[in-house]
CSV table of C-alpha atoms in Angstrom, one decimal:
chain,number,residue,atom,x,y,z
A,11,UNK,CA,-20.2,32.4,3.8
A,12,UNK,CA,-21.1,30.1,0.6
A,13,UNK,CA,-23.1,27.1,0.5
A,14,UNK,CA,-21.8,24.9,-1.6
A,15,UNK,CA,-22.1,22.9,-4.4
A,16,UNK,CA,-20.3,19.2,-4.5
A,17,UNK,CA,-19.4,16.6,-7.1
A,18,UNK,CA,-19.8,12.4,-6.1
A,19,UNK,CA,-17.5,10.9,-7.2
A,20,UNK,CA,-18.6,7.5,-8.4
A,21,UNK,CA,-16.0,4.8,-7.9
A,22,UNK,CA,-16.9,1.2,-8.3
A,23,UNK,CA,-16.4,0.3,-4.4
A,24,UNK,CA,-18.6,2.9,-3.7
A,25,UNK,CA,-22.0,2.5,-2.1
A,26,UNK,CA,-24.7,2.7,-4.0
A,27,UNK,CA,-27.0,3.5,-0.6
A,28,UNK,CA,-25.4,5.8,1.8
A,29,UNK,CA,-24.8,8.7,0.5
A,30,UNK,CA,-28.5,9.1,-0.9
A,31,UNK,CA,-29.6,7.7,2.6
A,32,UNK,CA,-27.6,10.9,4.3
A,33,UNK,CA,-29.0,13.4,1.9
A,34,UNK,CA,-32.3,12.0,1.8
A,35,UNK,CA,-32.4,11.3,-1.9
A,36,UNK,CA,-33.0,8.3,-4.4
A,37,UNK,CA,-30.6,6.2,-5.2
A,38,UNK,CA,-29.4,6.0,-8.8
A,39,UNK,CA,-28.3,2.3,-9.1
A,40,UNK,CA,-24.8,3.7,-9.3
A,41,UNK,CA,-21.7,3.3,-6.5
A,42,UNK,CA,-21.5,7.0,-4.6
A,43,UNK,CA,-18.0,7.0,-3.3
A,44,UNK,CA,-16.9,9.9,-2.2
A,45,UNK,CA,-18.4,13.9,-2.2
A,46,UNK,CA,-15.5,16.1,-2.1
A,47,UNK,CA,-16.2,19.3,-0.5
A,48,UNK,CA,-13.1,22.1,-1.0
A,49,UNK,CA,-11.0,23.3,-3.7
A,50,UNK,CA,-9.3,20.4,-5.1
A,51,UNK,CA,-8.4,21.0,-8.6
A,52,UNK,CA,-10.1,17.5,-9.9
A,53,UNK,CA,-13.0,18.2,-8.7
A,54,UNK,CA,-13.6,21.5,-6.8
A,55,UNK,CA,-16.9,22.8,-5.3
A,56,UNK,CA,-18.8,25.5,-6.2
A,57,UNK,CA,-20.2,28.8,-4.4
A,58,UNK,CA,-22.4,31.3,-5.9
A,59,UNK,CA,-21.0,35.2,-5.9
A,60,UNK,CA,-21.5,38.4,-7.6
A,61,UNK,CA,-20.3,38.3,-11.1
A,62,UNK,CA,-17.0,40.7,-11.8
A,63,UNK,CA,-18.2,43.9,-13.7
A,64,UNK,CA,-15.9,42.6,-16.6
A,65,UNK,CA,-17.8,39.6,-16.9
A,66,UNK,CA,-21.7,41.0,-16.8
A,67,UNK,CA,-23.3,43.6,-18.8
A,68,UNK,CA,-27.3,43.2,-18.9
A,69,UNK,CA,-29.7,43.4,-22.2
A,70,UNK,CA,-29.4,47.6,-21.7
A,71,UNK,CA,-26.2,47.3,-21.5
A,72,UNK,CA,-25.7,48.4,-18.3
A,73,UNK,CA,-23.3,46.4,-15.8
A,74,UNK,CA,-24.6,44.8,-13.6
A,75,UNK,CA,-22.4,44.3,-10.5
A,76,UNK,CA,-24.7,42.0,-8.6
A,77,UNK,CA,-26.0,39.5,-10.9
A,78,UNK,CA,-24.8,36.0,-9.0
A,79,UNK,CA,-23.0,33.4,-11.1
A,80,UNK,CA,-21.6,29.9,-9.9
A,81,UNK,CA,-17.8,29.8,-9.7
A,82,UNK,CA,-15.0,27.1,-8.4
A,83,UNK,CA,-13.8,27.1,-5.4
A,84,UNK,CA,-10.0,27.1,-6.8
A,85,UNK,CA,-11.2,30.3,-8.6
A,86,UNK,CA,-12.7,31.9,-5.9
A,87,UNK,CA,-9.4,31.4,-3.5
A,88,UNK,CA,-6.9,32.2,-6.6
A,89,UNK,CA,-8.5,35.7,-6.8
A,90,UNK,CA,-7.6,36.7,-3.4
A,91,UNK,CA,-5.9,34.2,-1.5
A,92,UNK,CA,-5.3,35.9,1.5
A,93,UNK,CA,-8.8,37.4,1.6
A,94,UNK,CA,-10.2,33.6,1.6
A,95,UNK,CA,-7.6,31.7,3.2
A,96,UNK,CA,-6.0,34.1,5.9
A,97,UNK,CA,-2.8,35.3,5.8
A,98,UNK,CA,-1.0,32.7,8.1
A,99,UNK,CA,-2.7,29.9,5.7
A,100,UNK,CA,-0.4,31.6,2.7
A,101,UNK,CA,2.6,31.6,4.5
A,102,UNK,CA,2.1,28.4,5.1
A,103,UNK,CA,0.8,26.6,2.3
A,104,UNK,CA,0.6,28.9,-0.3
A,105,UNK,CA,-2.3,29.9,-2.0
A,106,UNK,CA,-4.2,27.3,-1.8
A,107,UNK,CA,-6.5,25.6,0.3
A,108,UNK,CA,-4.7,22.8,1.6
A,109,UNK,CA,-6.9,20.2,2.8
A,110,UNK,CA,-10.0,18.3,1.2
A,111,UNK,CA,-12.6,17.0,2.9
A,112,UNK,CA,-15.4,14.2,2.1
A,113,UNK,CA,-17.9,11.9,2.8
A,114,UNK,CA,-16.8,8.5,2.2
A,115,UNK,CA,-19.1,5.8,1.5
A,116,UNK,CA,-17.4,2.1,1.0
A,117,UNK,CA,-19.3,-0.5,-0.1
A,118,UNK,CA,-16.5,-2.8,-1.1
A,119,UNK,CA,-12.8,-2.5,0.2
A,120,UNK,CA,-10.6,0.3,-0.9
A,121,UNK,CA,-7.0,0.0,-2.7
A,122,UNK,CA,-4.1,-1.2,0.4
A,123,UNK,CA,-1.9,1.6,0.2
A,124,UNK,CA,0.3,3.9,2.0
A,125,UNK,CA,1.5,7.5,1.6
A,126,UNK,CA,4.7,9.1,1.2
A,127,UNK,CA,6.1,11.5,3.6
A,128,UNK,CA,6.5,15.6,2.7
A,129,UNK,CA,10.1,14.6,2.0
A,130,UNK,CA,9.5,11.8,0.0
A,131,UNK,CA,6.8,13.0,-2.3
A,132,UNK,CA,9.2,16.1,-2.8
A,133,UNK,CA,12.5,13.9,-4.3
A,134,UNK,CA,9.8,11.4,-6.0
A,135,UNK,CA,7.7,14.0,-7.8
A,136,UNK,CA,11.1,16.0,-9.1
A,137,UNK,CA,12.8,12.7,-9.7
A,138,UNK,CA,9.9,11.7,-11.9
A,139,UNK,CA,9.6,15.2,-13.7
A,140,UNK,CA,13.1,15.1,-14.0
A,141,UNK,CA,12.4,11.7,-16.0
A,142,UNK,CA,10.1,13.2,-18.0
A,143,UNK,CA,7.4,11.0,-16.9
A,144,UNK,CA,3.7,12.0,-17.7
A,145,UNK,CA,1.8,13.4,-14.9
A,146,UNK,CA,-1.4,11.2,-16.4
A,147,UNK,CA,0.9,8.2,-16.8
A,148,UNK,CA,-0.4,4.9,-15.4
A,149,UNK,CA,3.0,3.9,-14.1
A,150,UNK,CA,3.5,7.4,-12.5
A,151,UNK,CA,3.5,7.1,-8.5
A,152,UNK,CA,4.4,10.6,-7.5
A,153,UNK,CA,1.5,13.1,-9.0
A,154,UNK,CA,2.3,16.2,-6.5
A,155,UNK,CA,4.9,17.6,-4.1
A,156,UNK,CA,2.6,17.0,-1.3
A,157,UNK,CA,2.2,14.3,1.3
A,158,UNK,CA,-0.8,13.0,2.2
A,159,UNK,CA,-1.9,12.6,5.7
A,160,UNK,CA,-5.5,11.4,6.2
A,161,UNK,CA,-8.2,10.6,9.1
A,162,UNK,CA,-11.5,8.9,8.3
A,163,UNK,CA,-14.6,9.6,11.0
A,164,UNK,CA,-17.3,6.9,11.2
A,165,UNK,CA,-20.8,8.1,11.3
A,166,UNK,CA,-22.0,4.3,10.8
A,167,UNK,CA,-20.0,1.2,12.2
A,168,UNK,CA,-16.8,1.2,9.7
A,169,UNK,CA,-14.4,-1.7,9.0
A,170,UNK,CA,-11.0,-1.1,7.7
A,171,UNK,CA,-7.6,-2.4,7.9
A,172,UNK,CA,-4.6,0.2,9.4
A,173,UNK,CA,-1.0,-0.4,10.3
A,174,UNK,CA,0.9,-3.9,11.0
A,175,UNK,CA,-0.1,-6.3,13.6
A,176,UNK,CA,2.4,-8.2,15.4
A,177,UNK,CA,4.3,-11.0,12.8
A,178,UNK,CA,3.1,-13.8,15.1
A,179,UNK,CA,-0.1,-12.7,15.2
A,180,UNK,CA,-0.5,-12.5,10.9
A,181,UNK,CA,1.2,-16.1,11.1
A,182,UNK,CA,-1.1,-17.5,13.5
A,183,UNK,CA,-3.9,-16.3,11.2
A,184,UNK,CA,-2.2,-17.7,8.2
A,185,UNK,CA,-1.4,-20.8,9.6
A,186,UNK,CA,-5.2,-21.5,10.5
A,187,UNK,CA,-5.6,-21.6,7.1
A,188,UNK,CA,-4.1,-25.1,6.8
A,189,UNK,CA,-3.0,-23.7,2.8
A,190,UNK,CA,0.8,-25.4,2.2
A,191,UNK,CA,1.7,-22.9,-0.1
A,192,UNK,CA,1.6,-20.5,3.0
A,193,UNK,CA,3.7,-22.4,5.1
A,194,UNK,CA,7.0,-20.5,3.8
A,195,UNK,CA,5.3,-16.6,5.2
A,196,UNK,CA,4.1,-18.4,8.0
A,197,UNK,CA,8.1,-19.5,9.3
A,198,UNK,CA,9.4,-16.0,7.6
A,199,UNK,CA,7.3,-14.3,10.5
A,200,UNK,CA,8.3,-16.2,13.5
A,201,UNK,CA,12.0,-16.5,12.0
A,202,UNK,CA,12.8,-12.8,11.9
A,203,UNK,CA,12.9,-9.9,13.9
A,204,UNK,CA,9.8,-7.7,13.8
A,205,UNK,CA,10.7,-5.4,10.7
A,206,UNK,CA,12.6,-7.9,8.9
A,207,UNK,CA,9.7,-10.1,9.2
A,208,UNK,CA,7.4,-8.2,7.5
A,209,UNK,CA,9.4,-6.8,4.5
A,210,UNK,CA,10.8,-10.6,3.7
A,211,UNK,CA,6.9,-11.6,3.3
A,212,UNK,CA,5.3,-8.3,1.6
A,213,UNK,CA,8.1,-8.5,-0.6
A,214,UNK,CA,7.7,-12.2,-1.0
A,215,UNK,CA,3.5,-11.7,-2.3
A,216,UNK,CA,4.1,-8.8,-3.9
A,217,UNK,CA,7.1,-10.9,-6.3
A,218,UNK,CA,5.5,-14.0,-6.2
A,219,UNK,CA,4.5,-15.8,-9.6
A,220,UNK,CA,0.8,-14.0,-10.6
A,221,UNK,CA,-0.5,-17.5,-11.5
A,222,UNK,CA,0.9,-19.3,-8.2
A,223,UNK,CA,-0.4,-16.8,-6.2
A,224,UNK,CA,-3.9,-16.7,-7.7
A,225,UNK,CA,-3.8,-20.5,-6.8
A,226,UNK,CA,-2.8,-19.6,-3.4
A,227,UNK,CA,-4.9,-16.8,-3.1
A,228,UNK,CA,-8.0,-18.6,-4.0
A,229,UNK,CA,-7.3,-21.7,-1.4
A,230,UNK,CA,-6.8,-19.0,1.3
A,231,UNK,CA,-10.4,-17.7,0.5
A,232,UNK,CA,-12.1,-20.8,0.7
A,233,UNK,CA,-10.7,-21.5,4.0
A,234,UNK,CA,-11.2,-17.6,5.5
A,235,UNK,CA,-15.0,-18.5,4.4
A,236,UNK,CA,-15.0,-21.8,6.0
A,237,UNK,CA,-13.3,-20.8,9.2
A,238,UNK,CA,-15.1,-17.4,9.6
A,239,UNK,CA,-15.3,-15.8,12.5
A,240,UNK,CA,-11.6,-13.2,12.6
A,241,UNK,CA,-11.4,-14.5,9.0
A,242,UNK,CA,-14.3,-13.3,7.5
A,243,UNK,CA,-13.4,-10.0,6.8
A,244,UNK,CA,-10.1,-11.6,4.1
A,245,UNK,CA,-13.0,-14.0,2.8
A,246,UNK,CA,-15.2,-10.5,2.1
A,247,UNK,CA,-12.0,-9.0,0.7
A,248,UNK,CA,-11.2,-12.2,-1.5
A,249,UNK,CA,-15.0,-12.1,-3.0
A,250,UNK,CA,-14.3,-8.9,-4.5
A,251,UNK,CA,-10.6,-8.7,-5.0
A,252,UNK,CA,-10.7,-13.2,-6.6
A,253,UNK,CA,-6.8,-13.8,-6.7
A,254,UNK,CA,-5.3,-10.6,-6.0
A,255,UNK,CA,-2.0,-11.0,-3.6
A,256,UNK,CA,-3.1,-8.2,-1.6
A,257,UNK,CA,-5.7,-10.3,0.1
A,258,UNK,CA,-2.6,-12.0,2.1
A,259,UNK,CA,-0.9,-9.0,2.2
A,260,UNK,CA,-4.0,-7.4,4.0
A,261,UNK,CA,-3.8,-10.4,6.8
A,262,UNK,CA,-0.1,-8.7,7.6
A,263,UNK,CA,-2.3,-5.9,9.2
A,264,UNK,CA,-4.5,-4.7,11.8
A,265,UNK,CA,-8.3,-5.5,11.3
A,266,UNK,CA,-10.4,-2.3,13.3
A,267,UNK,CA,-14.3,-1.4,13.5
A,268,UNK,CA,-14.9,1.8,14.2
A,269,UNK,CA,-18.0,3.4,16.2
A,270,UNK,CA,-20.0,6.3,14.8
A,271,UNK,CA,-17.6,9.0,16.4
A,272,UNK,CA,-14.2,6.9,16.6
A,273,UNK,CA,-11.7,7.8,14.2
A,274,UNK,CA,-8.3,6.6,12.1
A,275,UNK,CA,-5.1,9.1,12.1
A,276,UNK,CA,-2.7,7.7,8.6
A,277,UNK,CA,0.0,8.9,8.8
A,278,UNK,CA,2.8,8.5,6.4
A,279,UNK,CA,4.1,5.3,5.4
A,280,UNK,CA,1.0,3.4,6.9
A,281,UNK,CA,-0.6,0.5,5.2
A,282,UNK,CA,-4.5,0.8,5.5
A,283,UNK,CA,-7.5,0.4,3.3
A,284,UNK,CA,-11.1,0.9,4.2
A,285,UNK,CA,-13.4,-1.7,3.9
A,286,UNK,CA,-17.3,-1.0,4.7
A,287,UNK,CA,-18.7,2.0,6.0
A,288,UNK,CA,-19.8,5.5,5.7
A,289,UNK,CA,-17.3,8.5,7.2
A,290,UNK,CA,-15.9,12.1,6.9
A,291,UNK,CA,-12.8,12.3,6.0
A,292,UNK,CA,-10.2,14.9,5.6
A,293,UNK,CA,-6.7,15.1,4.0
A,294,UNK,CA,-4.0,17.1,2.6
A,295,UNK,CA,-5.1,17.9,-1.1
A,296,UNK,CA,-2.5,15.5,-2.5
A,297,UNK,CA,-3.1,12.4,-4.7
A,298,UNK,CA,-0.6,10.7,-3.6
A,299,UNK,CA,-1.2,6.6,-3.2
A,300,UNK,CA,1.5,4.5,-3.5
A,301,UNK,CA,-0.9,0.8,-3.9
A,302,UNK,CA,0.1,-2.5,-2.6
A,303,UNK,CA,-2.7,-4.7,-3.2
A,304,UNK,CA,-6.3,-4.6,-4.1
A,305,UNK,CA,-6.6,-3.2,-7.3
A,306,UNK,CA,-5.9,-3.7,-10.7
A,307,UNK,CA,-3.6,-0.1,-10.9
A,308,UNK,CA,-0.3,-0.4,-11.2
A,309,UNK,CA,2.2,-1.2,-8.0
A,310,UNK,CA,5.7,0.6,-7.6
A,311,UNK,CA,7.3,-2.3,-5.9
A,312,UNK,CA,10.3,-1.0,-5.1
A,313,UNK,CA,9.4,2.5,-4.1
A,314,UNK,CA,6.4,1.0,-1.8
A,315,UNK,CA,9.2,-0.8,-0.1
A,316,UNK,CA,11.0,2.4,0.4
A,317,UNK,CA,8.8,4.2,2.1
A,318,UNK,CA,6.1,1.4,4.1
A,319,UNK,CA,7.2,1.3,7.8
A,320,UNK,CA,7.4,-2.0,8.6
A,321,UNK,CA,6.3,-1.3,12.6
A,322,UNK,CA,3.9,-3.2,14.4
A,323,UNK,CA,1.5,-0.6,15.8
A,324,UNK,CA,-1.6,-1.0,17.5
A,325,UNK,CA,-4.2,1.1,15.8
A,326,UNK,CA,-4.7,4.4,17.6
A,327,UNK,CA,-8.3,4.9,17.7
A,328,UNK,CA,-8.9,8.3,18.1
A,329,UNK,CA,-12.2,9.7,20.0
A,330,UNK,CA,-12.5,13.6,20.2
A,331,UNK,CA,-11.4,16.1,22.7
A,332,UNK,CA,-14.1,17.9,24.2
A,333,UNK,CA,-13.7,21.6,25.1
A,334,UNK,CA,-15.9,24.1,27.0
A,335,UNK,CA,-17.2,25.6,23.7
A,336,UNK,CA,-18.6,22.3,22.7
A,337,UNK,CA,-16.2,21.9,20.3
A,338,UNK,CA,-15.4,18.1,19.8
A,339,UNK,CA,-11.7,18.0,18.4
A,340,UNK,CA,-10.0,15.1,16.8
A,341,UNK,CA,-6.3,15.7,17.8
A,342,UNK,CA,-4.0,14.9,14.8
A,343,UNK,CA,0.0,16.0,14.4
A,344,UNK,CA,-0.2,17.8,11.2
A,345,UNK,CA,-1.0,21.2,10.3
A,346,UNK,CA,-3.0,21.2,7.0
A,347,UNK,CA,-6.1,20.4,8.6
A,348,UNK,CA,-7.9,20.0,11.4
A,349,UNK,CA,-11.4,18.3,12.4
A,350,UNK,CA,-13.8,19.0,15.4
A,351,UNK,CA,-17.1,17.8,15.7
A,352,UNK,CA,-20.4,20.5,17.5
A,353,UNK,CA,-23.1,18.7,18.6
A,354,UNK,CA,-26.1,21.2,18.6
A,355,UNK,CA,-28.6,21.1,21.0
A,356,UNK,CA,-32.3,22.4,20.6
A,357,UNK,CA,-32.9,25.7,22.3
A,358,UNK,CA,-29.4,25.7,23.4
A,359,UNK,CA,-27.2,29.3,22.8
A,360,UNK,CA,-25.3,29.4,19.0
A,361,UNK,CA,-21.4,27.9,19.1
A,362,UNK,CA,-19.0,30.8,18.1
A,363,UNK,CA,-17.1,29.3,14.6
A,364,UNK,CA,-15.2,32.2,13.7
A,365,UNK,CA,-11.6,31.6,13.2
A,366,UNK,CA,-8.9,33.5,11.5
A,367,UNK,CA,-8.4,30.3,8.6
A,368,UNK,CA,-10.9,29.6,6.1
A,369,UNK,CA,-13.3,26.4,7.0
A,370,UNK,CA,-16.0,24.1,5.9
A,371,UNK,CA,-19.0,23.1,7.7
A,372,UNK,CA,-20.9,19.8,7.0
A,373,UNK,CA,-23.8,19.0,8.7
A,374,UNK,CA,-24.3,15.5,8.9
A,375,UNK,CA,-27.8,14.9,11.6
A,376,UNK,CA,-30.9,17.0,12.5
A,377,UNK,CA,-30.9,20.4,10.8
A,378,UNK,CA,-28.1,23.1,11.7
A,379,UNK,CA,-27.9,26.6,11.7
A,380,UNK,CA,-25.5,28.8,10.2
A,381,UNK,CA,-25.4,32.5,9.7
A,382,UNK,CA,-28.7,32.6,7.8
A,383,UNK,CA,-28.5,29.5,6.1
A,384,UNK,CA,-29.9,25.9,7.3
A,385,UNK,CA,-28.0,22.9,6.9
A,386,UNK,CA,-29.6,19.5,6.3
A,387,UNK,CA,-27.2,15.9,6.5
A,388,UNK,CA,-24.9,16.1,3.7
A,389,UNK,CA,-25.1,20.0,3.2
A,390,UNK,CA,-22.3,22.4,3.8
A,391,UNK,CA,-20.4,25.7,3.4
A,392,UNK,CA,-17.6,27.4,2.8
A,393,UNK,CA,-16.6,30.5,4.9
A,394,UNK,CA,-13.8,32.8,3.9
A,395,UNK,CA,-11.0,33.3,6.9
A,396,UNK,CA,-12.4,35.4,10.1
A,397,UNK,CA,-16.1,35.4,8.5
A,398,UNK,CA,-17.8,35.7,11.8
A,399,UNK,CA,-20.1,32.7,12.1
A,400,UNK,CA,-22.6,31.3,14.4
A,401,UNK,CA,-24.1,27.8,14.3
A,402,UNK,CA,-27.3,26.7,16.1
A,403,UNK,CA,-29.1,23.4,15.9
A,404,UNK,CA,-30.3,20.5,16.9
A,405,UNK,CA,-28.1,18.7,14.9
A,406,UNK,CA,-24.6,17.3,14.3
A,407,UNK,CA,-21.8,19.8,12.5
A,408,UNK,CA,-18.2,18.8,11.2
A,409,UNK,CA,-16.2,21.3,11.5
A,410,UNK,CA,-12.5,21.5,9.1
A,411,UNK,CA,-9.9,24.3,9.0
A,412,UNK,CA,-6.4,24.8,8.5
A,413,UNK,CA,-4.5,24.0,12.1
A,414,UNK,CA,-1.9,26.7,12.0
């Protein structure tokens, strides 16, 4: 197994306090959004192995085939994918490592947006090659063949939105407003069926006149802060996003606070952004993010009405499975990762991690054990597939692997 070495990404809704609070070190003043921890190719972490005897000849010059060097993760796994990854991860996926996980700190709400399905990023990412569009383009929507399935795991109290709420229910909250200019998505909602409700208004904000609906947009604030209460979290999102249609097009969804433990399945064609909170999440490694709101990036209209599923849903909180290993499992229907949770108990005897797919551990509480390495919160490792490995604590370790 590897410790390894991760990059913070530092994007401006980041917190600038919990990811130093979780690894114990000094805030620099600067938003820490995310730590990415696996082998995606923007950012992939590092390990430290033996050097190749091509590579390392010492000042006699006598090879050295020991001498340790750090390396990428993506470098690592592209010199013997099977060896790292396990055979039924190849067949699978390719060679590749085909999930990323992170810590997520918010500090100001996310992008809305929503993911494609497999078979949707497949046609939109050849349809755009096809077009000859550049992958770095800012107009380009489809940057891989992937889709992008995601769950986010609150380790503090986490606020985000996820999935429609009933069209009655985003007109009632509208309508509180007392804001004329609403009046038209307010009688849209209770006019329609379900599904046509909500793509007559999304559509509506998301083509309305930028200057009208800045007007709009500010009026709505004002009143979300002077109602407060279910409102405040639209007048938070208003404060940072000041005129942005999304702000209305976030009260078309399902408000949820998560519990350290609880967790958010997104599947495709969800809307959802995250709002406040620290969290591990893990994902398919694709960048695919279709936005609807929030954000000064560019928004695909059309093709985000193509593939959002205007459902109502209620938000499926998910709490983990436990089993009699100890292992804590957060149940989720796809098969390019899979999240469990070990709480570690002093004295107790070590939890049996050994599994035929590569995985990460990150511990996140106390100080874990594993192999002959000790984890503190916000440290982890990487170990190759069927790496025997023990863990021991007291403390709190994530566990992510490849569910096939």
């Amino acid at each position: 197994m590897d410790r390894l070495s991760n990059t913070v990404r530092p994007y401006a809704w980041g917190s600038t306090t919990a990811i130093p609070a979780l690894l114990g070190t000094a805030p620099t003043g600067e938003p820490q959004a995310e730590m990415w921890m696996g082998a995606h190719p923007g950012a992939p972490s590092r390990i430290t192995r033996p050097k190749s005897t091509a590579d390392t000849t010492d000042t006699t010059g006598t090879t050295d085939t020991t001498a340790p060097t750090e390396l990428p993760l993506t470098d690592v796994i592209a010199a013997d994918p099977e060896g790292e990854l396990g055979a039924a991860t190849v067949a699978r996926f390719g060679p590749r490592l085909p999930f990323l996980l992170k810590l997520l700190a918010a500090g100001a709400p996310l992008s809305l947006q929503v993911h494609p399905d497999l078979d949707q990023a497949r046609k939109g990412y050849a349809d755009e090659e096809a077009r000859g569009v550049p992958i770095d383009a800012p107009h380009r929507t489809y940057k891989d063949a992937n889709h992008k399935p995601e769950l986010i795991c609150a380790l503090t109290p986490f606020d985000g939105l996820c999935g429609f709420r009933r069209p009655t229910e985003a007109a009632d909250a509208m309508e509180a407003l007392g804001v004329d200019s609403l009046k038209p998505y307010v009688d849209l909602l209770r006019a329609h069926p379900e599904e046509a409700a909500l793509r007559e208004v999304l559509t509506a904000i998301l083509g309305a006149d930028p200057a009208e609906m800045a007007d709009t947009v500010a009026e709505a604030a004002a009143a979300c802060e002077r109602l407060g209460g279910a409102h405040a979290p639209y007048a938070r999102i208003a404060h940072n996003y000041p005129g942005d249609p999304g702000v209305l097009a976030a009260m078309l969804l399902n408000y949820v606070q998560l519990q350290p433990g609880e967790a958010l399945f997104l599947g495709a064609g969800v809307p959802h952004a995250y709002l406040d909170g620290l969290g591990v999440e893990i994902m398919a490694n694709s960048d695919n993010v279709l936005r609807c709101g929030l954000t000064p990036k560019h928004i695909d209209v059309p093709e985000l009405l193509r593939i959002v599923r205007f459902e109502a849903t209620e938000p499926g909180v998910l709490r983990p499975e436990a089993s009699p290993s100890g292992e804590e499992r957060y149940e989720t229907p796809v098969d390019e990762f899979a999240l469990s949770r070990y709480t570690l108990a002093s004295g107790a005897a070590p939890a049996d991690l050994t599994a035929p797919t590569s995985q990460i551990l990150l511990c996140t509480a106390g100080t874990v054990r594993v192999g002959e390495l000790d984890l503190t919160p916000g440290q982890s490792v990487y170990v190759p597939a069927g790496e025997a490995v023990e863990a021991a604590g007291p403390g709190t370790l994530f566990r992510a692997t490849v569910a096939v």
